[in-house]
Amino acid sequence: MPNNSKDTKLKAFGELLDVLDILRAKCPWDSVQTNESLRPNTIEETMELAEAIIECDNDKMRKELGDVLLHILFYSMIANEQSHFDIADVCNSLREKLIFRHPHIFGDTQADNAQQVRENWEVIKMKEKDGNKSVLSGVPSTLPSLIKAERVQEKAANVGFDWENREDVWDKVKEEINEVEQEIKAGNEVNTEKEFGDLFFALVNAARLYGVRPDNALEKTNRKFIARFNHIEKRAAQEGLKLNEMTLAQMDKFWDEAKSLHLGEI
């Protein structure tokens, strides 16, 4: 198990900063990068880290965390060149925020469980200088819809807007399913889309209440489906069959094979 001392960690961080300073000064690519040019790569690296987390691949996580850290340091370096801030300011700002938002550790506020910590967190954020003007204003508008739904529900719940009994959410899910079916039968495409949105939102709510991260759950199902469908394609090729000429029963046979092999399961 890794057990580097604090001095070793600080030394490694300092040496990394030295390498980045050299690259910024001498490398033709690194020397011309800007915030705008780095942004697409930052998004890609973050997604690759998220993928490594889903795959439970610790070696890949270590590498991808390094790539994300590189971008954090790069943005800080550019800001320093423009006399805005540097990585020390970033660290100090984060340290101060963590202390301020954890009064149950660094102050005299009581919080005996994770839920109380989350509730205190939202109240504190509302009080911060230049903080969020409303409970939901801190949720980035660019978040993917599934994650955004989970975050707005979490934030609302942290200030008391939540189900008293989590089991009651299933009545809401069933209600939304019925409304989807009604709009489909009525042939109303606009309302059908709206009701599907309400259904997805209710399902995200249910997942949250039962401790399931909906984006993680769906991504694992995506990967499972891809692996099993790839098996259908592979077996079809082995049998000399074309997918668009196969019957559903033939495809189901290969799908069941994939299930028995637990393909795509993490």
XYZ file of C-alpha atoms in Angstrom:
266
model
C 0.000 0.000 0.000
C 1.329 3.484 -0.855
C 2.398 5.310 2.285
C 4.393 8.312 1.122
C 5.202 10.832 3.807
C 3.937 14.403 3.630
C 7.467 15.574 2.806
C 7.641 13.080 -0.074
C 4.292 14.258 -1.404
C 5.331 17.906 -1.227
C 8.644 17.094 -2.929
C 6.835 15.289 -5.750
C 4.448 18.224 -6.154
C 7.325 20.700 -6.277
C 9.236 18.657 -8.847
C 6.105 18.454 -10.989
C 5.757 22.248 -10.863
C 9.402 22.556 -11.958
C 8.795 20.319 -14.981
C 5.710 22.300 -15.987
C 7.664 25.580 -15.735
C 10.283 24.164 -18.121
C 7.646 22.907 -20.565
C 5.793 26.222 -20.539
C 9.025 28.022 -21.368
C 10.533 25.632 -23.916
C 7.910 23.338 -25.464
C 6.349 24.696 -28.698
C 2.951 23.172 -27.790
C 2.815 23.922 -24.065
C 4.046 27.494 -24.505
C 1.104 28.562 -26.689
C -1.773 26.996 -24.747
C -4.565 29.203 -23.395
C -7.582 28.626 -21.166
C -9.740 28.339 -24.259
C -7.477 25.861 -26.041
C -7.195 23.649 -22.949
C -10.917 23.548 -22.151
C -11.919 20.754 -24.596
C -9.017 18.623 -23.403
C -10.003 19.232 -19.787
C -13.503 17.933 -20.468
C -12.052 14.871 -22.230
C -9.624 14.124 -19.390
C -12.419 14.447 -16.824
C -14.549 11.994 -18.784
C -11.633 9.560 -18.987
C -11.248 9.769 -15.216
C -14.973 9.118 -14.805
C -14.586 6.074 -17.066
C -11.708 4.721 -14.985
C -13.808 5.131 -11.842
C -16.708 3.181 -13.382
C -14.273 0.437 -14.417
C -12.755 0.292 -10.897
C -9.333 0.437 -12.608
C -6.972 1.889 -9.998
C -3.953 2.026 -12.305
C -5.968 3.912 -14.907
C -7.404 6.180 -12.199
C -3.877 7.107 -11.069
C -2.929 8.074 -14.621
C -6.142 9.985 -15.314
C -5.944 11.847 -12.001
C -2.499 12.966 -13.121
C -3.927 14.268 -16.385
C -6.662 16.192 -14.545
C -4.076 17.569 -12.103
C -1.992 18.709 -15.067
C -4.882 20.832 -16.278
C -5.474 22.344 -12.846
C -1.805 23.323 -12.669
C -1.829 24.582 -16.261
C -4.783 26.920 -15.673
C -3.106 28.185 -12.505
C 0.116 28.793 -14.417
C -1.693 30.817 -17.077
C -3.490 32.830 -14.392
C -0.154 33.527 -12.715
C 1.280 34.808 -15.999
C -1.664 37.196 -16.198
C -1.164 38.285 -12.560
C -4.538 36.876 -11.433
C -3.598 34.026 -9.074
C -1.329 30.977 -8.815
C -1.591 27.420 -7.500
C -0.856 28.582 -3.928
C -3.866 30.904 -4.108
C -5.978 28.018 -5.384
C -4.868 25.812 -2.474
C -5.382 28.562 0.092
C -8.834 29.381 -1.246
C -9.840 25.721 -1.092
C -8.419 25.307 2.414
C -10.322 28.342 3.678
C -13.550 27.149 2.072
C -13.221 23.647 3.545
C -12.675 25.042 7.022
C -15.588 27.462 6.679
C -17.932 24.778 5.372
C -17.044 22.289 8.115
C -17.962 24.126 11.331
C -18.804 20.745 12.884
C -15.073 19.984 12.671
C -13.425 23.406 12.991
C -16.174 25.169 14.976
C -18.951 24.440 17.437
C -21.754 23.379 15.065
C -23.256 19.933 15.693
C -23.503 17.377 12.884
C -23.787 13.721 13.854
C -24.345 12.200 10.413
C -23.754 12.793 6.706
C -27.267 14.151 6.125
C -26.799 16.877 8.759
C -23.463 17.771 7.155
C -25.135 18.143 3.740
C -27.925 20.286 5.204
C -25.419 22.541 6.978
C -23.354 22.742 3.780
C -26.216 24.227 1.763
C -27.066 26.790 4.460
C -23.407 27.821 4.751
C -23.041 28.225 0.990
C -26.008 30.608 0.988
C -24.256 32.770 3.617
C -20.864 32.912 1.906
C -19.655 36.163 0.442
C -20.373 36.073 -3.311
C -22.083 32.741 -2.677
C -25.124 31.317 -4.427
C -28.127 33.646 -4.477
C -30.547 30.717 -4.406
C -30.414 27.075 -3.398
C -30.264 25.800 -6.987
C -28.134 28.531 -8.551
C -24.942 26.609 -7.815
C -25.870 23.780 -10.184
C -23.985 24.352 -13.485
C -26.326 24.783 -16.439
C -23.960 22.706 -18.584
C -24.226 19.550 -16.470
C -25.572 16.500 -18.317
C -29.320 16.278 -17.707
C -29.223 13.086 -15.642
C -26.576 14.420 -13.261
C -28.273 17.829 -13.134
C -31.570 16.214 -12.084
C -29.811 14.417 -9.249
C -27.996 17.547 -8.086
C -31.065 19.817 -8.016
C -32.967 17.148 -6.098
C -30.112 16.772 -3.598
C -29.910 20.514 -3.040
C -33.668 20.847 -2.579
C -33.644 17.905 -0.175
C -30.840 19.461 1.863
C -33.118 22.363 2.788
C -36.044 20.095 3.628
C -37.882 19.762 0.311
C -38.016 15.980 0.153
C -40.248 12.957 0.714
C -41.012 12.217 4.349
C -41.034 8.486 3.541
C -38.913 7.374 0.627
C -41.354 4.557 -0.188
C -43.873 7.204 -1.254
C -41.770 8.031 -4.301
C -43.014 4.880 -6.033
C -46.540 6.292 -6.183
C -45.079 9.243 -8.064
C -43.177 6.956 -10.435
C -46.340 4.966 -11.166
C -48.301 8.194 -11.674
C -45.760 9.413 -14.225
C -45.786 6.062 -16.069
C -49.572 6.283 -16.356
C -49.359 9.844 -17.677
C -46.806 8.806 -20.312
C -49.103 6.011 -21.452
C -52.087 8.375 -21.626
C -50.249 10.878 -23.814
C -48.939 8.131 -26.103
C -52.477 6.805 -26.567
C -53.702 10.354 -27.249
C -51.019 10.778 -29.904
C -49.754 14.009 -28.349
C -46.023 14.055 -29.120
C -45.263 17.306 -27.254
C -46.947 16.160 -24.042
C -45.426 12.693 -24.410
C -41.953 14.232 -24.311
C -42.879 16.297 -21.249
C -44.264 13.277 -19.424
C -41.202 11.190 -20.245
C -39.131 13.990 -18.712
C -41.276 13.864 -15.574
C -40.887 10.084 -15.459
C -37.102 10.260 -15.780
C -37.011 12.914 -13.053
C -39.118 10.736 -10.750
C -36.849 7.733 -11.379
C -33.771 9.813 -10.595
C -35.503 10.860 -7.386
C -36.180 7.237 -6.491
C -32.576 6.264 -7.194
C -31.320 9.115 -5.002
C -33.575 8.105 -2.130
C -32.249 4.550 -2.264
C -28.594 5.556 -2.451
C -28.069 4.814 -6.149
C -26.177 7.263 -8.372
C -28.352 7.260 -11.515
C -25.590 8.240 -13.937
C -23.337 5.445 -12.673
C -26.182 2.933 -12.806
C -27.155 3.864 -16.365
C -23.565 3.853 -17.591
C -23.043 0.347 -16.208
C -26.192 -0.786 -18.004
C -24.959 0.889 -21.210
C -21.708 -1.037 -20.994
C -23.528 -4.278 -20.275
C -25.834 -3.798 -23.268
C -22.916 -2.953 -25.574
C -20.952 -6.030 -24.496
C -23.941 -8.335 -24.969
C -24.969 -6.850 -28.298
C -21.375 -7.170 -29.486
C -21.666 -10.849 -28.588
C -24.750 -11.152 -30.804
C -22.783 -9.639 -33.693
C -19.837 -11.954 -33.064
C -21.977 -15.088 -32.877
C -23.953 -14.068 -35.946
C -20.724 -13.713 -37.902
C -19.574 -17.128 -36.683
C -22.841 -18.650 -37.912
C -22.656 -16.812 -41.217
C -25.761 -14.753 -40.426
C -26.535 -11.103 -41.093
C -28.076 -9.152 -38.242
C -30.724 -7.484 -40.391
C -31.844 -10.881 -41.662
C -32.015 -12.631 -38.282
C -35.226 -13.217 -36.389
C -35.666 -11.789 -32.915
C -35.680 -15.345 -31.568
C -32.236 -15.963 -33.081
C -30.904 -12.762 -31.561
C -32.441 -13.608 -28.189
C -30.619 -16.948 -28.227
C -27.244 -15.222 -28.554
C -28.322 -12.576 -26.023
C -29.058 -15.307 -23.498
C -25.596 -16.739 -24.175
C -24.094 -13.351 -23.381
C -26.117 -13.163 -20.155
C -24.959 -16.606 -19.085
C -21.367 -15.452 -19.619
C -22.063 -12.308 -17.545
C -20.643 -10.155 -20.325
C -20.433 -6.466 -19.554
C -20.959 -6.892 -15.824
C -18.624 -4.921 -13.587
